[in-house]
mmCIF file of N, CA, C and O in Angstrom:
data_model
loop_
_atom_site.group_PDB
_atom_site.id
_atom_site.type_symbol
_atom_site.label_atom_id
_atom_site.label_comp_id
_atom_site.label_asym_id
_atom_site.label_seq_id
_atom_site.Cartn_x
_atom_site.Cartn_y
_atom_site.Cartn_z
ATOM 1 N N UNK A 7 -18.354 29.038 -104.843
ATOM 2 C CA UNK A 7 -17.288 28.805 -105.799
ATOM 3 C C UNK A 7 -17.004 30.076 -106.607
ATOM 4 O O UNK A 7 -15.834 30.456 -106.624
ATOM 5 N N UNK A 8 -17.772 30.666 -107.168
ATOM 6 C CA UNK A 8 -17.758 31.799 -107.622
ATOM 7 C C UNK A 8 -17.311 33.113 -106.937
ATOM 8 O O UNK A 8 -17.012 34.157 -107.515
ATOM 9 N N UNK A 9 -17.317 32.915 -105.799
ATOM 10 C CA UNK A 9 -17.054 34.177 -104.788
ATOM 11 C C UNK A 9 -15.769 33.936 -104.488
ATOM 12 O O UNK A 9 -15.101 34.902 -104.119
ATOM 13 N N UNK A 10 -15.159 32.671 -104.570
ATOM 14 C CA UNK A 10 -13.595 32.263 -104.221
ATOM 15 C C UNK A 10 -13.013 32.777 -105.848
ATOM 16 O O UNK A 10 -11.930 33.360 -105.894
ATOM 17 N N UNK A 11 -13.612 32.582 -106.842
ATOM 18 C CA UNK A 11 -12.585 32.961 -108.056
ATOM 19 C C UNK A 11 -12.773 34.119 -108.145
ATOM 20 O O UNK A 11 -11.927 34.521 -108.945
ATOM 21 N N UNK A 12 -13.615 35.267 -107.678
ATOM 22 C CA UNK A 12 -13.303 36.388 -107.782
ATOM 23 C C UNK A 12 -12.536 37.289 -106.603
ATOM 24 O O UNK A 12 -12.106 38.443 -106.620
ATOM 25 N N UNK A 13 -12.557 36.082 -105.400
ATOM 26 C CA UNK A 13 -11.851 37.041 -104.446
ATOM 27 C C UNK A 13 -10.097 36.524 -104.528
ATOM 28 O O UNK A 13 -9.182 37.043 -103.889
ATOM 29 N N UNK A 14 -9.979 35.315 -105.547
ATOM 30 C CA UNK A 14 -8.774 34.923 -106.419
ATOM 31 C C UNK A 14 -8.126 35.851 -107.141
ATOM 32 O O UNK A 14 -7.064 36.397 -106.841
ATOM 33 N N UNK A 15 -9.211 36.129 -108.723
ATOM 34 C CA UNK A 15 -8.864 36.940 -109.437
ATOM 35 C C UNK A 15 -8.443 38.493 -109.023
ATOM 36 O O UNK A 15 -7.476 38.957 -109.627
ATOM 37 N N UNK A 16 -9.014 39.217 -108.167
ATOM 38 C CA UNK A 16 -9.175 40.062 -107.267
ATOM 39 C C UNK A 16 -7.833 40.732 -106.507
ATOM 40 O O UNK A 16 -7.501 41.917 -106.459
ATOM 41 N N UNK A 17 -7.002 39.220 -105.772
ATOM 42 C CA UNK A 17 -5.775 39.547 -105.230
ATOM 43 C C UNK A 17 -5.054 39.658 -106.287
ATOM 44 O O UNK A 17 -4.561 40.764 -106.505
ATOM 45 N N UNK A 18 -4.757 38.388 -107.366
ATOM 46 C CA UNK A 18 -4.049 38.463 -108.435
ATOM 47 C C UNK A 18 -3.570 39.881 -109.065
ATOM 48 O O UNK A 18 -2.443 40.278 -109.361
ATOM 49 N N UNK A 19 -4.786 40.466 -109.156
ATOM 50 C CA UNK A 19 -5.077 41.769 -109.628
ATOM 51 C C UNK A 19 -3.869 43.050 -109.026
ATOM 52 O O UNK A 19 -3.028 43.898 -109.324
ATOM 53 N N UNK A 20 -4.702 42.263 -107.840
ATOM 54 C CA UNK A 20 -3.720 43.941 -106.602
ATOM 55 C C UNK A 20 -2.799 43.395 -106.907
ATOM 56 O O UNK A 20 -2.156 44.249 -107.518
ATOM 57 N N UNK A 21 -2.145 42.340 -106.909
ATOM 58 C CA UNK A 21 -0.805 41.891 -106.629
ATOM 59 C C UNK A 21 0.059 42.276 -107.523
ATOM 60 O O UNK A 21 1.165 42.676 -107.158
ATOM 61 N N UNK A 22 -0.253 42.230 -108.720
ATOM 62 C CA UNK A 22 0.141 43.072 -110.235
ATOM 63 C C UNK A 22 0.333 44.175 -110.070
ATOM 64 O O UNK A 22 1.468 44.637 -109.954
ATOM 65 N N UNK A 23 -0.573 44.759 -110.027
ATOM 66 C CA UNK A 23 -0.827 45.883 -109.714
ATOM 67 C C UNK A 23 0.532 46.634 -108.756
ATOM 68 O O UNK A 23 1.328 47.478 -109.167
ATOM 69 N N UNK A 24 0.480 46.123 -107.636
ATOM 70 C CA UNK A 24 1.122 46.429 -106.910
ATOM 71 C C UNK A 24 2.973 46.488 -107.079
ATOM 72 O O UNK A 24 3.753 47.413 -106.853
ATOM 73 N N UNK A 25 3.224 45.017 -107.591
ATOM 74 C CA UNK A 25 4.176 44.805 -108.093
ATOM 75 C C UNK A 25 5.016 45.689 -108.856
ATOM 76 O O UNK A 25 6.115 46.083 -108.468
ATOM 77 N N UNK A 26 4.096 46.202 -110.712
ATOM 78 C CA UNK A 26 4.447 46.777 -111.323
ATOM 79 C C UNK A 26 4.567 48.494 -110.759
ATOM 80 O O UNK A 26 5.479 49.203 -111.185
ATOM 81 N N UNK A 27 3.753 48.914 -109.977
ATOM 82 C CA UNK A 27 4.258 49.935 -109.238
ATOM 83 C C UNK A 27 5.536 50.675 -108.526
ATOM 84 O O UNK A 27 6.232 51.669 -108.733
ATOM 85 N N UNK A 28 5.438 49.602 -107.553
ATOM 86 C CA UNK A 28 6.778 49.365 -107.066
ATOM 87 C C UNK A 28 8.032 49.618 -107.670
ATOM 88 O O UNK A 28 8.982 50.311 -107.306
ATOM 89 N N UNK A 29 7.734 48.533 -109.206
ATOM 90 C CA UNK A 29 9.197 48.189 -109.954
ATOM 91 C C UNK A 29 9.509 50.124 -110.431
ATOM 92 O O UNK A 29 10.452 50.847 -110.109
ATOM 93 N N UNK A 30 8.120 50.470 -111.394
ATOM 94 C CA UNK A 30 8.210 51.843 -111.671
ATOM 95 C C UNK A 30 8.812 52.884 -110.249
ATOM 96 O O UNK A 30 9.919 53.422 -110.283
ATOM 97 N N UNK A 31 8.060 52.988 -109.322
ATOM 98 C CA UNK A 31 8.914 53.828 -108.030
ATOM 99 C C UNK A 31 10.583 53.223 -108.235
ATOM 100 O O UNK A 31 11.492 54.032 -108.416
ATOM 101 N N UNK A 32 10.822 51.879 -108.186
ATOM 102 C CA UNK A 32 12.575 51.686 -107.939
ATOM 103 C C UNK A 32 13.064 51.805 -108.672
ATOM 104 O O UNK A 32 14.275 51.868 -108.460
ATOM 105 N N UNK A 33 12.587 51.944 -110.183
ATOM 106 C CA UNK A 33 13.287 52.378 -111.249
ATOM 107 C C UNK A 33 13.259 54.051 -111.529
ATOM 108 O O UNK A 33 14.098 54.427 -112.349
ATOM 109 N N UNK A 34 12.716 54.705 -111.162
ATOM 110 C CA UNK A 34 12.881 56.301 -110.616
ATOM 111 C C UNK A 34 13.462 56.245 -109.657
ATOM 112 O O UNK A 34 14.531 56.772 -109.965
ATOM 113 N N UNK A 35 13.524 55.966 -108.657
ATOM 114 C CA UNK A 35 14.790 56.213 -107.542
ATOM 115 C C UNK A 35 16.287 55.815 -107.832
ATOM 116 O O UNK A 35 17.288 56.249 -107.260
ATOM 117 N N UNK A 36 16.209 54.865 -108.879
ATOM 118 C CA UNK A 36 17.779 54.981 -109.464
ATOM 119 C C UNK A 36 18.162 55.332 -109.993
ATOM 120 O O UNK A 36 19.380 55.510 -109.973
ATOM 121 N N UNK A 37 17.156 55.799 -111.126
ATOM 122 C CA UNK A 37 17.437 57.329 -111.861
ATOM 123 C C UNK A 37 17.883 58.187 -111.331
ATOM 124 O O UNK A 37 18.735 58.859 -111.912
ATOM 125 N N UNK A 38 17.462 58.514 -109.957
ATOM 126 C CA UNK A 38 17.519 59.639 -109.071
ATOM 127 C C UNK A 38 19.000 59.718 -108.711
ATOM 128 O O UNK A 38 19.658 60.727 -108.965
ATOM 129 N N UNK A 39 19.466 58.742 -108.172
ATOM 130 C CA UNK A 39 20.446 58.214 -107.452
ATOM 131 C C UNK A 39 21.730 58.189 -108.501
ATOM 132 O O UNK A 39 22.867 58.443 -108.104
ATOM 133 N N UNK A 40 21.423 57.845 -109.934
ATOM 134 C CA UNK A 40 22.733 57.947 -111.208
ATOM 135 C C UNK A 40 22.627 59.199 -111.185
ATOM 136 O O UNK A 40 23.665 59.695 -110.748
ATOM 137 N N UNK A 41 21.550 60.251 -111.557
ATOM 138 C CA UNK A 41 21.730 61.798 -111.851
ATOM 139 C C UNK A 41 22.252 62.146 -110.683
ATOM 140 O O UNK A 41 23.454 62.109 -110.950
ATOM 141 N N UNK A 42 22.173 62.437 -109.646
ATOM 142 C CA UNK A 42 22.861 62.643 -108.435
ATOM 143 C C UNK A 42 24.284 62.248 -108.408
ATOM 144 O O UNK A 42 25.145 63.046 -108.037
ATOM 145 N N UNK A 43 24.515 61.251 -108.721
ATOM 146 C CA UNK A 43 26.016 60.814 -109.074
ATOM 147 C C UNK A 43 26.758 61.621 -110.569
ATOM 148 O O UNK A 43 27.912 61.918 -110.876
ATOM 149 N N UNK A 44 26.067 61.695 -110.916
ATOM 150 C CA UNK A 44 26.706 62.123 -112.231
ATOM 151 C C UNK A 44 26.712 63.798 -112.359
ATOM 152 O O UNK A 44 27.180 64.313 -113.374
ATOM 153 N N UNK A 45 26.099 64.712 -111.145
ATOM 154 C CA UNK A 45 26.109 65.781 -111.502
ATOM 155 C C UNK A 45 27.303 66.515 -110.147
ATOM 156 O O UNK A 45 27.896 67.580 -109.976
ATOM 157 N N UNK A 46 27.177 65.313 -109.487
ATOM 158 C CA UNK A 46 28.464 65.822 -108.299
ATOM 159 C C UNK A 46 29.436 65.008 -108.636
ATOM 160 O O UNK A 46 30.407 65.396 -107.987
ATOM 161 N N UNK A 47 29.807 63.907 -109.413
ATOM 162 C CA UNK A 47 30.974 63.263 -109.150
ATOM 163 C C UNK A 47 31.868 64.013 -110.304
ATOM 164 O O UNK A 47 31.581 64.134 -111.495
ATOM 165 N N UNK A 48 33.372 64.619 -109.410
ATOM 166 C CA UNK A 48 34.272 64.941 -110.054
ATOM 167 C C UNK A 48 35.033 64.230 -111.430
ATOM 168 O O UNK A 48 35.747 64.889 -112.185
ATOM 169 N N UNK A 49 34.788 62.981 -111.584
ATOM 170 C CA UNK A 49 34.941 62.531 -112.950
ATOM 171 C C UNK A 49 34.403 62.973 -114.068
ATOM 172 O O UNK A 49 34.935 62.888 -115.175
ATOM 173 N N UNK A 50 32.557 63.815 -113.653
ATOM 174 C CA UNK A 50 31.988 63.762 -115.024
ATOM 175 C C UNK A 50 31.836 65.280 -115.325
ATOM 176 O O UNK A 50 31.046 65.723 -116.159
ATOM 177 N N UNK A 51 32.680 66.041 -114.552
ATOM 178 C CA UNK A 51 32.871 66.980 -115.149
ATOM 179 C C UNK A 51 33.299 67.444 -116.283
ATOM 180 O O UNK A 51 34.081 66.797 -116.979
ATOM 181 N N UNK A 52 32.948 68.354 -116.541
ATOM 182 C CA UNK A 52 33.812 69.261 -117.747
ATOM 183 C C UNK A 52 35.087 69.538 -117.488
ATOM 184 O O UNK A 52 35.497 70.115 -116.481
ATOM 185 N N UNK A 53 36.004 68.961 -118.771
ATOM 186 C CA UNK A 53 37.808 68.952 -118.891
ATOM 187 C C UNK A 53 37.758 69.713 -120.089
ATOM 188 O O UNK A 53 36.897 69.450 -120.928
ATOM 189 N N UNK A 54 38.541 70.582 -120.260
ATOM 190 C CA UNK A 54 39.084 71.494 -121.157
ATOM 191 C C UNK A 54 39.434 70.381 -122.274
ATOM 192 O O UNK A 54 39.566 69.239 -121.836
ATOM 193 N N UNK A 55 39.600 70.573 -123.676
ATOM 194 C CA UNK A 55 40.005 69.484 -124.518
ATOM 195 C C UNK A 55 41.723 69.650 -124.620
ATOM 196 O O UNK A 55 42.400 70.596 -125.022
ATOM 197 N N UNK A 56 42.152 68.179 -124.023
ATOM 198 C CA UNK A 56 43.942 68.836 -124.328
ATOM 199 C C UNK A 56 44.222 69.208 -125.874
ATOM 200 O O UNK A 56 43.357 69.099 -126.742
ATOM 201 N N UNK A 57 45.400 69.613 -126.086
ATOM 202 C CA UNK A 57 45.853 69.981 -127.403
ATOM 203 C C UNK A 57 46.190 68.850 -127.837
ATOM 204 O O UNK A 57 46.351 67.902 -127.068
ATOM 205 N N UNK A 58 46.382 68.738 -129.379
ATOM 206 C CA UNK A 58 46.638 67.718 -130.600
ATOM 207 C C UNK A 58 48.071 67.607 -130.397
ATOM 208 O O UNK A 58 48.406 68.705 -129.951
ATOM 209 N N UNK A 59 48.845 67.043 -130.466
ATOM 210 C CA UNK A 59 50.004 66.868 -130.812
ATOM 211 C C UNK A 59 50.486 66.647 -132.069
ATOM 212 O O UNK A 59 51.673 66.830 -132.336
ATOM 213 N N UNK A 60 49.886 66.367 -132.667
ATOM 214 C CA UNK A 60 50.487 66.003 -134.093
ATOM 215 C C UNK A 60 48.956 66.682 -134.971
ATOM 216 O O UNK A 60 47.762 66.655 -134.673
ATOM 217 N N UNK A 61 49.630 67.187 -136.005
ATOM 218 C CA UNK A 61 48.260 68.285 -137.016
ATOM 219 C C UNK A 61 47.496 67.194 -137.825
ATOM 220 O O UNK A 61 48.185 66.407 -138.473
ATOM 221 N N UNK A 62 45.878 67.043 -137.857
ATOM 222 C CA UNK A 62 45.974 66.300 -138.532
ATOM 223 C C UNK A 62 46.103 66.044 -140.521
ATOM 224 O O UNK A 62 45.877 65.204 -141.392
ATOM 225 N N UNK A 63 46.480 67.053 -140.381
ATOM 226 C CA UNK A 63 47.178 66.881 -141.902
ATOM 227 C C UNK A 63 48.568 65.742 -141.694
ATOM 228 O O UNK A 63 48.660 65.029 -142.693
ATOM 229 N N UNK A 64 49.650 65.427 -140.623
ATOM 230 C CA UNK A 64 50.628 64.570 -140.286
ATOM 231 C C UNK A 64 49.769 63.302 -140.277
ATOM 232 O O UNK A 64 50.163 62.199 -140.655
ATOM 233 N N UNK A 65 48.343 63.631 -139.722
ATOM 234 C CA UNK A 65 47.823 62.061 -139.275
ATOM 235 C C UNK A 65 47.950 61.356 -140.076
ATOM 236 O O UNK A 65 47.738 62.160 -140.983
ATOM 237 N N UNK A 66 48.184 60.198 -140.715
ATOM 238 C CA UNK A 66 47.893 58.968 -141.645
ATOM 239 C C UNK A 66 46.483 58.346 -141.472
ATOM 240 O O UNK A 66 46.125 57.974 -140.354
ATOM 241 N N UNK A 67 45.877 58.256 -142.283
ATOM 242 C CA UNK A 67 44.824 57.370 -141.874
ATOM 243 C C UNK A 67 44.439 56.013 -142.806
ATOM 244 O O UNK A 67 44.002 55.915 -143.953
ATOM 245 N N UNK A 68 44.762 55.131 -141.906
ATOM 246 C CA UNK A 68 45.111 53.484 -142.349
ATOM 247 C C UNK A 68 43.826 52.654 -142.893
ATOM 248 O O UNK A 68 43.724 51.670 -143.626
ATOM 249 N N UNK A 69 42.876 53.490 -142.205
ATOM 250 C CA UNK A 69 41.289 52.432 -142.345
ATOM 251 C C UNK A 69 41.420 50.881 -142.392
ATOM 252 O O UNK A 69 40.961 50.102 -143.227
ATOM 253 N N UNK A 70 42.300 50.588 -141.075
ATOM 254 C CA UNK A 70 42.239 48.998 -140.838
ATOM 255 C C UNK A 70 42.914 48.341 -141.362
ATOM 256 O O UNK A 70 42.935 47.117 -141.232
ATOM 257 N N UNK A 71 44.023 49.366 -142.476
ATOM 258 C CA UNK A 71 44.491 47.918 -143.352
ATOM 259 C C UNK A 71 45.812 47.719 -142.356
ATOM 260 O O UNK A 71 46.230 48.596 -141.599
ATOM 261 N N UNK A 72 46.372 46.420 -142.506
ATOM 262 C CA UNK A 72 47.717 45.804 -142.327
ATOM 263 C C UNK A 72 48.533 46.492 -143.311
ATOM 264 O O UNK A 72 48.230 46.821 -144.458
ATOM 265 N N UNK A 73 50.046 46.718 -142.424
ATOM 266 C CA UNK A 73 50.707 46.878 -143.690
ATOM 267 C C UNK A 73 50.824 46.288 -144.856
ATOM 268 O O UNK A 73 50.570 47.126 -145.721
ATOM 269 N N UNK A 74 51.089 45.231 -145.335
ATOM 270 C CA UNK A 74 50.741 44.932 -146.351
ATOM 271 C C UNK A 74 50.144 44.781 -147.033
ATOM 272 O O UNK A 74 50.367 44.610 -148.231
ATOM 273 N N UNK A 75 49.085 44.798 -146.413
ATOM 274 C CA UNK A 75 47.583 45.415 -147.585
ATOM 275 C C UNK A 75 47.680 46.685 -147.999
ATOM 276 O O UNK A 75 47.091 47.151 -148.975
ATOM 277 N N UNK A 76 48.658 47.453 -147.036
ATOM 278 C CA UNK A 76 48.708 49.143 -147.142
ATOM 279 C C UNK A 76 49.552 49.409 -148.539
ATOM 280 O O UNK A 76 49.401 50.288 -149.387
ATOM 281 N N UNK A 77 50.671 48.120 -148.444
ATOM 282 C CA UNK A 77 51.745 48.485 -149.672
ATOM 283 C C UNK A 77 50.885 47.773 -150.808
ATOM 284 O O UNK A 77 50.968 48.367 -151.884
ATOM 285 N N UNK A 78 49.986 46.506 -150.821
ATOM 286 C CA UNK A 78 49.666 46.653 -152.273
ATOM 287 C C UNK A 78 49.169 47.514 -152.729
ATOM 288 O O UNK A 78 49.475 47.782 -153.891
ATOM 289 N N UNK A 79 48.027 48.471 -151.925
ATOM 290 C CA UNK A 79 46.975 49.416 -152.739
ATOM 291 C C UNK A 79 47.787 50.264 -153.173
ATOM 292 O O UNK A 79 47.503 51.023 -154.100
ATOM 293 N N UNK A 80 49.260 50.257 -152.381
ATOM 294 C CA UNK A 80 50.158 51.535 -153.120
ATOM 295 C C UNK A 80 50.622 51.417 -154.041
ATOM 296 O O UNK A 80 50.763 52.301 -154.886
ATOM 297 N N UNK A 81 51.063 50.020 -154.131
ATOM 298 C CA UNK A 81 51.575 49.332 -155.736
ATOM 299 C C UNK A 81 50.477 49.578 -156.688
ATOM 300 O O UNK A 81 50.485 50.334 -157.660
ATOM 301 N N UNK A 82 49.703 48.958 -156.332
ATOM 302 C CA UNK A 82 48.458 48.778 -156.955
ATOM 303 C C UNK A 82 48.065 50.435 -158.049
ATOM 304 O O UNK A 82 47.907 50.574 -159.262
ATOM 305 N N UNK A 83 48.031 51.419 -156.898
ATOM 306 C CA UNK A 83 47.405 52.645 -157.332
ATOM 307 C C UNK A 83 48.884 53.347 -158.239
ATOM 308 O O UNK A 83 48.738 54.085 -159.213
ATOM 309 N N UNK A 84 50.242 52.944 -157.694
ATOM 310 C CA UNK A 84 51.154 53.139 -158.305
ATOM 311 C C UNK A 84 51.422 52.746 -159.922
ATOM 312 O O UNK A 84 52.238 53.218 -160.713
ATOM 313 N N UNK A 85 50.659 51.954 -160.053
ATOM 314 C CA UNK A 85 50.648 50.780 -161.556
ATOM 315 C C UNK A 85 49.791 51.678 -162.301
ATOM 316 O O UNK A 85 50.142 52.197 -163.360
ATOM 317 N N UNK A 86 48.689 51.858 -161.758
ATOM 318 C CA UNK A 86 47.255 52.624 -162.320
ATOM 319 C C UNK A 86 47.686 54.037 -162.888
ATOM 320 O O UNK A 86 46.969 54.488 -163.781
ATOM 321 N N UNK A 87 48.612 54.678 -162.538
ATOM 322 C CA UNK A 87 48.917 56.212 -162.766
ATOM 323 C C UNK A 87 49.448 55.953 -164.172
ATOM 324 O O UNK A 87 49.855 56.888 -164.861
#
């Protein structure tokens, strides 16, 4: 009885063992396989940055509001002066 739970515990063991190995090797080979993709595929190259079209001193910047939230703070800050 004793010689069956350790030649039990035993496989259990390798089997783990083995398992988690494995997973580590296939999870480096797809590493392998994204860097490989990502250092030849013409998408992830380097693009020059296009130009701005508009300066951003022109930009507006809204921070989410709706217009009309935009016109009270203007009222609002308009009242305050």
């Amino acid at each position: 009885m004793t010689f069956q739970l350790v030649i039990i515990w035993a496989l259990v063991i390798s089997v783990t063992v083995w398992f988690f190995r494995d997973e580590r090797q296939r999870a480096a080979r797809r590493l392998e396989e994204r860097a490989a993709h990502f250092a030849s595929a013409p998408a992830y190259r380097y693009h020059a940055p296009v130009a701005q079209t508009t300066s951003p001193e022109m930009a507006r910047r809204t921070a989410g509001l709706s217009d009309t939230q935009r016109r009270y703070f203007e009222e609002l800050a308009r009242q305050g002066q």
